[in-house]
CSV table of C-alpha atoms in Angstrom, one decimal:
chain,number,residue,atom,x,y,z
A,105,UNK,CA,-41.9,17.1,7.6
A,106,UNK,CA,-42.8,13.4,6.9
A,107,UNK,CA,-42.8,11.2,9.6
A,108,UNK,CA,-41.3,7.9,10.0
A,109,UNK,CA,-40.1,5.3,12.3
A,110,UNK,CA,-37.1,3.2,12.0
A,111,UNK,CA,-36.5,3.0,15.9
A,112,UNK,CA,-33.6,1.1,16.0
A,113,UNK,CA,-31.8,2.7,13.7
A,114,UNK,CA,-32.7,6.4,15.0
A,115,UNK,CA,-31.3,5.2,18.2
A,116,UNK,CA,-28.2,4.2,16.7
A,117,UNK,CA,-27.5,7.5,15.3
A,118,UNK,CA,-28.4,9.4,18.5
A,119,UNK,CA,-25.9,6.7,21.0
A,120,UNK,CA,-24.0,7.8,18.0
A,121,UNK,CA,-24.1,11.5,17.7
A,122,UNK,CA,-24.0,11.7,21.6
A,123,UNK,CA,-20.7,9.9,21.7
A,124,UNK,CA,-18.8,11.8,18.5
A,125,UNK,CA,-20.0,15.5,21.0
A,126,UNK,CA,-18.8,13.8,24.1
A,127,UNK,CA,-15.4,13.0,22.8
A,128,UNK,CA,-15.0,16.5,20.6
A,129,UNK,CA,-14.8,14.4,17.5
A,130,UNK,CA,-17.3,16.5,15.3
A,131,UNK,CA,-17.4,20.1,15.6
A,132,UNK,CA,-20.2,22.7,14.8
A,133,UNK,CA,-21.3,20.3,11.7
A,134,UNK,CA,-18.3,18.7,10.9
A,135,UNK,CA,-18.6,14.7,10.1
A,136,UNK,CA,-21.7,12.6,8.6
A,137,UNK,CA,-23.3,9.2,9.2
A,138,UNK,CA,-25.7,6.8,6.9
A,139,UNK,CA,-27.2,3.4,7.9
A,140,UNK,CA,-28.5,1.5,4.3
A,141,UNK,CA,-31.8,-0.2,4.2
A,142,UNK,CA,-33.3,-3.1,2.6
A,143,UNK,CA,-35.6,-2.3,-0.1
A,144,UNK,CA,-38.9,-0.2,0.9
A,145,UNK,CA,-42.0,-2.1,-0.6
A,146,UNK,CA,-44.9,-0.3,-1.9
A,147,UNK,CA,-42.9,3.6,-1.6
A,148,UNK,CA,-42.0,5.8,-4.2
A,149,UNK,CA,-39.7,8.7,-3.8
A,150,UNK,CA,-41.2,12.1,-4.2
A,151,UNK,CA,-38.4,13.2,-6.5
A,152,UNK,CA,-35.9,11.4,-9.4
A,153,UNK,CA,-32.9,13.2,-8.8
A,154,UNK,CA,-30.0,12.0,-11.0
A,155,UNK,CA,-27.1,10.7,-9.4
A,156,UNK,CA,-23.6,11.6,-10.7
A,157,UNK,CA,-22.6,8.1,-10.4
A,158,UNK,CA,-24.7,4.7,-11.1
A,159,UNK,CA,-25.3,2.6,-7.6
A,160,UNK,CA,-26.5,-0.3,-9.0
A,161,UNK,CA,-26.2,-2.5,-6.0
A,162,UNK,CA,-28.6,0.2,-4.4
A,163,UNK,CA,-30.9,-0.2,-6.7
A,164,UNK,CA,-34.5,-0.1,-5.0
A,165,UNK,CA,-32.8,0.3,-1.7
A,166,UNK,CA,-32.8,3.1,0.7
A,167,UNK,CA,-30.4,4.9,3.2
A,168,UNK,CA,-31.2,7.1,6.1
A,169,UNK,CA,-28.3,10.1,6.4
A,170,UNK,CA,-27.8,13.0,8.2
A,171,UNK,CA,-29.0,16.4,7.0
A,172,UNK,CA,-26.6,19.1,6.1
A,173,UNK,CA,-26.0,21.0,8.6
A,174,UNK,CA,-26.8,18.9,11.1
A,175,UNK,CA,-24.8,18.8,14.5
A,176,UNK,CA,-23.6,15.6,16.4
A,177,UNK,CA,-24.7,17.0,19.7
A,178,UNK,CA,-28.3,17.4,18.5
A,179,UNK,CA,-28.4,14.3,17.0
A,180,UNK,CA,-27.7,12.5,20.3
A,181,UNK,CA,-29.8,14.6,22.1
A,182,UNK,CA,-33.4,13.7,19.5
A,183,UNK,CA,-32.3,12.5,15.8
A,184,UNK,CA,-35.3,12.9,14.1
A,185,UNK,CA,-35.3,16.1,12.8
A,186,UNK,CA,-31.5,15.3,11.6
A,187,UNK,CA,-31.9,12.6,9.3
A,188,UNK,CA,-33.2,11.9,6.2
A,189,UNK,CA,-34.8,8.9,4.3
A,190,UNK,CA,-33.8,8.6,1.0
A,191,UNK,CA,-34.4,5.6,-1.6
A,192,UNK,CA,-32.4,5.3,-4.6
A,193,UNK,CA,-34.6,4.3,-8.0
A,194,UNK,CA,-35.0,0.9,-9.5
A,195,UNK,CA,-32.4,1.9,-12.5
A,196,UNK,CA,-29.7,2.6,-9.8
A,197,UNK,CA,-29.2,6.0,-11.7
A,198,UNK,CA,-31.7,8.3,-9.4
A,199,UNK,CA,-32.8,8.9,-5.5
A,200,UNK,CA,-35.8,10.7,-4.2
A,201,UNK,CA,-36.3,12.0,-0.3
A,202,UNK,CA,-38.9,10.5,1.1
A,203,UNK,CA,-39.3,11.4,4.9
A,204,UNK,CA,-37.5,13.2,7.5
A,205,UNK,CA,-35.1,16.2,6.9
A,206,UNK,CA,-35.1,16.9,3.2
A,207,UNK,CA,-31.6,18.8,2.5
A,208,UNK,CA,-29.2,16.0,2.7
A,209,UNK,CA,-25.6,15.9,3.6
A,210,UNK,CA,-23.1,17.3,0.6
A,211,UNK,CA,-21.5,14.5,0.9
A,212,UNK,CA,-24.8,12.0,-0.4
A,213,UNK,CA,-22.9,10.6,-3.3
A,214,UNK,CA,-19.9,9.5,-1.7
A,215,UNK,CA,-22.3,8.0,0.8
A,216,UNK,CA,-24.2,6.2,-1.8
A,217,UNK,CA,-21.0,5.4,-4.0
A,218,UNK,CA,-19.3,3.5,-0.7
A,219,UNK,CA,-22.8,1.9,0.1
A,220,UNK,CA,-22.6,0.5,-3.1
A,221,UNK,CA,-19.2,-0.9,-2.9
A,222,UNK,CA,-20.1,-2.4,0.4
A,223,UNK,CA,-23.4,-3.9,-0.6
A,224,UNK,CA,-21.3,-5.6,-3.1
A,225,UNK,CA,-18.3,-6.8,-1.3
A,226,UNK,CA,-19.2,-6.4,2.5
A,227,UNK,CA,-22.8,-6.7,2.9
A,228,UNK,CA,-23.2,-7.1,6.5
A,229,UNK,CA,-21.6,-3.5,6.9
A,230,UNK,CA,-24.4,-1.0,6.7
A,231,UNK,CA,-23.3,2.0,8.1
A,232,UNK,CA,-21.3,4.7,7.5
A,233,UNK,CA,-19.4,7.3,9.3
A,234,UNK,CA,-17.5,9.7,9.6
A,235,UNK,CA,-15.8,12.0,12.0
A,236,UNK,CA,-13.0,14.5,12.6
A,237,UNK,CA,-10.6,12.7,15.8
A,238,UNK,CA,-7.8,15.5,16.4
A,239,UNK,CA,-4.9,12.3,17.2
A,240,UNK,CA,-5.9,10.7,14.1
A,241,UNK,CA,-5.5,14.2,12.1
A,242,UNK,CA,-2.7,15.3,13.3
A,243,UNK,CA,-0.8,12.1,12.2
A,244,UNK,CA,-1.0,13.5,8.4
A,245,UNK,CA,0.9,16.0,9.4
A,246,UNK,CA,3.6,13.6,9.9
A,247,UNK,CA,6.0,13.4,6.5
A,248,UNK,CA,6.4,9.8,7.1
A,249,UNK,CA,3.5,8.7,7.5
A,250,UNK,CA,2.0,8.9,3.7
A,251,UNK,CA,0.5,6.3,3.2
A,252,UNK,CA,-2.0,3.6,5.0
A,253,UNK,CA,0.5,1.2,5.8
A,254,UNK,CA,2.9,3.6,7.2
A,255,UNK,CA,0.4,4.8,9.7
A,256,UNK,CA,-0.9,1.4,10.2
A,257,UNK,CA,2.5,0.1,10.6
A,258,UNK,CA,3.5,2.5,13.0
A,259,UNK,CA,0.2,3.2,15.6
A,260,UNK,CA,-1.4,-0.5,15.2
A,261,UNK,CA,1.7,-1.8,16.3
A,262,UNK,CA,1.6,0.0,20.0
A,263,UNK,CA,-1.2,-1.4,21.6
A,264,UNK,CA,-0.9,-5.4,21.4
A,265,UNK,CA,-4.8,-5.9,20.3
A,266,UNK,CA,-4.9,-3.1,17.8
A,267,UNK,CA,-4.3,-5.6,14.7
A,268,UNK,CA,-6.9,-8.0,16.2
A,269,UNK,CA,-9.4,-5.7,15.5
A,270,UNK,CA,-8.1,-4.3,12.3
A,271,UNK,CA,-6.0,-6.9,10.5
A,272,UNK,CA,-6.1,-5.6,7.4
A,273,UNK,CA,-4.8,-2.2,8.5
A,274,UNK,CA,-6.0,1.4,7.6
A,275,UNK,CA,-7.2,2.8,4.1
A,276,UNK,CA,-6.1,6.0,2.9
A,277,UNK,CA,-7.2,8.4,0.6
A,278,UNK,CA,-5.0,11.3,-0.1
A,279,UNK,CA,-6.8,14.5,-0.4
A,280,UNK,CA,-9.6,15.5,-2.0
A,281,UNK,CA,-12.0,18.5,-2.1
A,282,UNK,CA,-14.4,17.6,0.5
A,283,UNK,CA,-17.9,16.8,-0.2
A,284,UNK,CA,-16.7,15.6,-4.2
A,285,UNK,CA,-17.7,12.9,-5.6
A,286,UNK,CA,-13.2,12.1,-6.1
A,287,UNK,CA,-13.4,11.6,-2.4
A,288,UNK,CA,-16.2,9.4,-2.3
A,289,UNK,CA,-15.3,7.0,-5.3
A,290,UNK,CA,-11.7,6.9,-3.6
A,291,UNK,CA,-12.8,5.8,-0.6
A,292,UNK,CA,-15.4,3.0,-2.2
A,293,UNK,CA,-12.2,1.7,-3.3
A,294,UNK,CA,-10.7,1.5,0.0
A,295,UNK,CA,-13.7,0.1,1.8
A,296,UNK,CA,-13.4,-2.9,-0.7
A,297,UNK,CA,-10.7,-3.8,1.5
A,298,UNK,CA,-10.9,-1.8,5.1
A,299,UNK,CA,-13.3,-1.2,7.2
A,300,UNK,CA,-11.6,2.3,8.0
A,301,UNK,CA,-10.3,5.1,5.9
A,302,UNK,CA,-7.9,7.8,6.7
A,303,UNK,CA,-9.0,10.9,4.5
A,304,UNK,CA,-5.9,13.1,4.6
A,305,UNK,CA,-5.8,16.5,6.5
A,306,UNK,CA,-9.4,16.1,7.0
A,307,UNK,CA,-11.0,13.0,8.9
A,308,UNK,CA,-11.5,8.9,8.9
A,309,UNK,CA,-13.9,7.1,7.8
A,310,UNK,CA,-15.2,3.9,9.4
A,311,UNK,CA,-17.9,0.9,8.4
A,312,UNK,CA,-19.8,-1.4,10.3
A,313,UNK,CA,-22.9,-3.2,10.9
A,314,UNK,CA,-23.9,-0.5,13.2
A,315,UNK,CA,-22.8,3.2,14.0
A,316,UNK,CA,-21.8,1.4,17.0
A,317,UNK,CA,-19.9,-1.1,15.4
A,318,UNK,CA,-18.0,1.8,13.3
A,319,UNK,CA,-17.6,3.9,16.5
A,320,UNK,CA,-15.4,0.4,17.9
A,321,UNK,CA,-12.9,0.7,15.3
A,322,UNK,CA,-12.6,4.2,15.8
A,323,UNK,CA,-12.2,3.8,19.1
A,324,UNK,CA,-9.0,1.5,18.4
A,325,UNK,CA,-7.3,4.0,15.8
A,326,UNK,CA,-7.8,7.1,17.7
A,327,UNK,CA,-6.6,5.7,20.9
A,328,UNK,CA,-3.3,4.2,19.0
A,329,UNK,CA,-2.8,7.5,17.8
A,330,UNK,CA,-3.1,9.2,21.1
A,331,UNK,CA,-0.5,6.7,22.4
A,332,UNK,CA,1.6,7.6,19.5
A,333,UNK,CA,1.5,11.3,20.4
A,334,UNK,CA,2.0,10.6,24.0
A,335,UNK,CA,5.4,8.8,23.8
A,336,UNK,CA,6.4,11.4,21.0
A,337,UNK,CA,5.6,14.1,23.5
A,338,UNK,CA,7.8,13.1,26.3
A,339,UNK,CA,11.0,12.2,23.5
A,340,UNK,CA,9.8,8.5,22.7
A,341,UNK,CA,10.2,7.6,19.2
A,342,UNK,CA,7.8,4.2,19.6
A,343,UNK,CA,8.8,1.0,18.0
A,344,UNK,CA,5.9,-1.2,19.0
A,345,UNK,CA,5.6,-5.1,18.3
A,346,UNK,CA,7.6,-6.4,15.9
A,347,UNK,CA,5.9,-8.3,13.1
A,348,UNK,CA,6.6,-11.7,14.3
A,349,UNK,CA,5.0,-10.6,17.5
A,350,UNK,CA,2.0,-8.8,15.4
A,351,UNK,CA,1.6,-12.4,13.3
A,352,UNK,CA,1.8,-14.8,16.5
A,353,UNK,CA,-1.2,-12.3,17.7
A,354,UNK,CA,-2.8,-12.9,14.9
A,355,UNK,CA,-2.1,-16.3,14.1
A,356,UNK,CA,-3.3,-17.1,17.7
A,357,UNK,CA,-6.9,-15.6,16.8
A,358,UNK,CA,-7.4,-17.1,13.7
A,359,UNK,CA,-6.6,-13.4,12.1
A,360,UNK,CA,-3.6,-14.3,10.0
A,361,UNK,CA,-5.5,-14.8,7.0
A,362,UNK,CA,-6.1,-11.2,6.9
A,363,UNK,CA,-3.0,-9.3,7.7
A,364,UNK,CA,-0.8,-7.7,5.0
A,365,UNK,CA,2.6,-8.0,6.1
């Protein structure tokens, strides 16, 4: 195996993968995470494997992302033999591996496809990630909440800082065969807007500058939804805030801008 050395960004991913095993977010080899990199000077991939979409706002670029197979609680233990280098070609149309584990997540496309989207409309978010939270899961199972403003509507709404940090509410992507390249075009859609996406009966999606940054937001969602849960378990049926409340919140922080009432 190649070596290589992107120290910060390795230790994101193991702070990462440490915290997804602590909480029980990612089981056996469930989930995935990506961090995109600014183009590699003077390296040329090994291989020109043809994309099944064009990433042309990747073009030259490259992304480190977790190997298939790979397990959040190894990752936080030592991340390196876990994740992969990979640079996408100059016509946007092909990648090549270029260090590090060398059989890539099934779900490299959609990775590249939402990269490529967020390149384009939210630059300063490089990583990608995504994770399995039970609270979070469960809520699809709920008939009325169908739809990302439902849920947002409903869980943001108990926990008076919860819009703060997600003003524009929750994406959603109905579902789609895991791994496909549907589920990964959806959701490049969604992130134009959100920086997370509810993938229904299966997981959420989250962006950020950091794993870190993407691991807040979950933090936010997941803990709305376990609120949710909680109230509904001992007869509650929560109302939360009520949207003048929500848009003095927001209006107070300089959020308002950003909310879709």
């Amino acid at each position: 195996m190649t070596k290589f050395s992107y120290t910060d960004e390795l230790d994101d991913f193991k702070n990462a993968g440490a915290w997804l095993a602590r909480r029980g977010w990612s089981e056996a080899a469930g989930g995935n995470m990506s961090i995109r990199l600014d183009a590699l000077a003077d390296v040329h991939e090994d291989d020109h494997i043809e994309l099944p979409v064009a990433v042309p706002n990747l073009a030259g670029k490259a992304v480190l992302l977790t190997g298939s197979g790979t397990r959040a609680r190894e990752i936080g233990v030592d991340p390196v033999p876990h994740i992969g280098l990979y640079k996408i070609s100059d016509d946007g149309r092909h990648y090549g591996w270029i260090a590090g584990n060398d059989k890539p997540s099934c779900e490299l496309p959609a990775h590249f496809a939402i990269h490529d989207m967020l390149e384009q409309h939210r630059p300063e978010d490089k990583a990608i990630l995504h994770t399995h939270p039970a609270s979070v899961i469960s809520l699809y199972h709920e008939a009325t909440m169908n739809s990302g403003k439902a849920i947002s509507d409903k869980i943001l709404s108990l926990q008076s800082e919860a819009w703060l940090h997600l003003p524009e509410g929750l994406g959603y992507v109905k579902h789609a065969l895991p791994g496909s390249l549907d589920l990964g075009l959806a959701s490049a859609e969604a992130v134009k807007r959100h920086h997370l996406v509810l993938w229904q009966y299966h997981g959420i999606l989250a962006t950020g500058e950091t794993l870190a940054a993407g691991c807040d937001k979950l933090e936010v969602v997941e803990k709305c939804a376990r609120v949710y849960w909680t109230l509904r378990a001992a007869g509650i049926d929560p109302k939360g805030l009520t949207l003048a409340d929500t848009k003095h919140t927001l209006e107070a922080f300089g959020q308002l801008h950003r909310f879709d009432s």
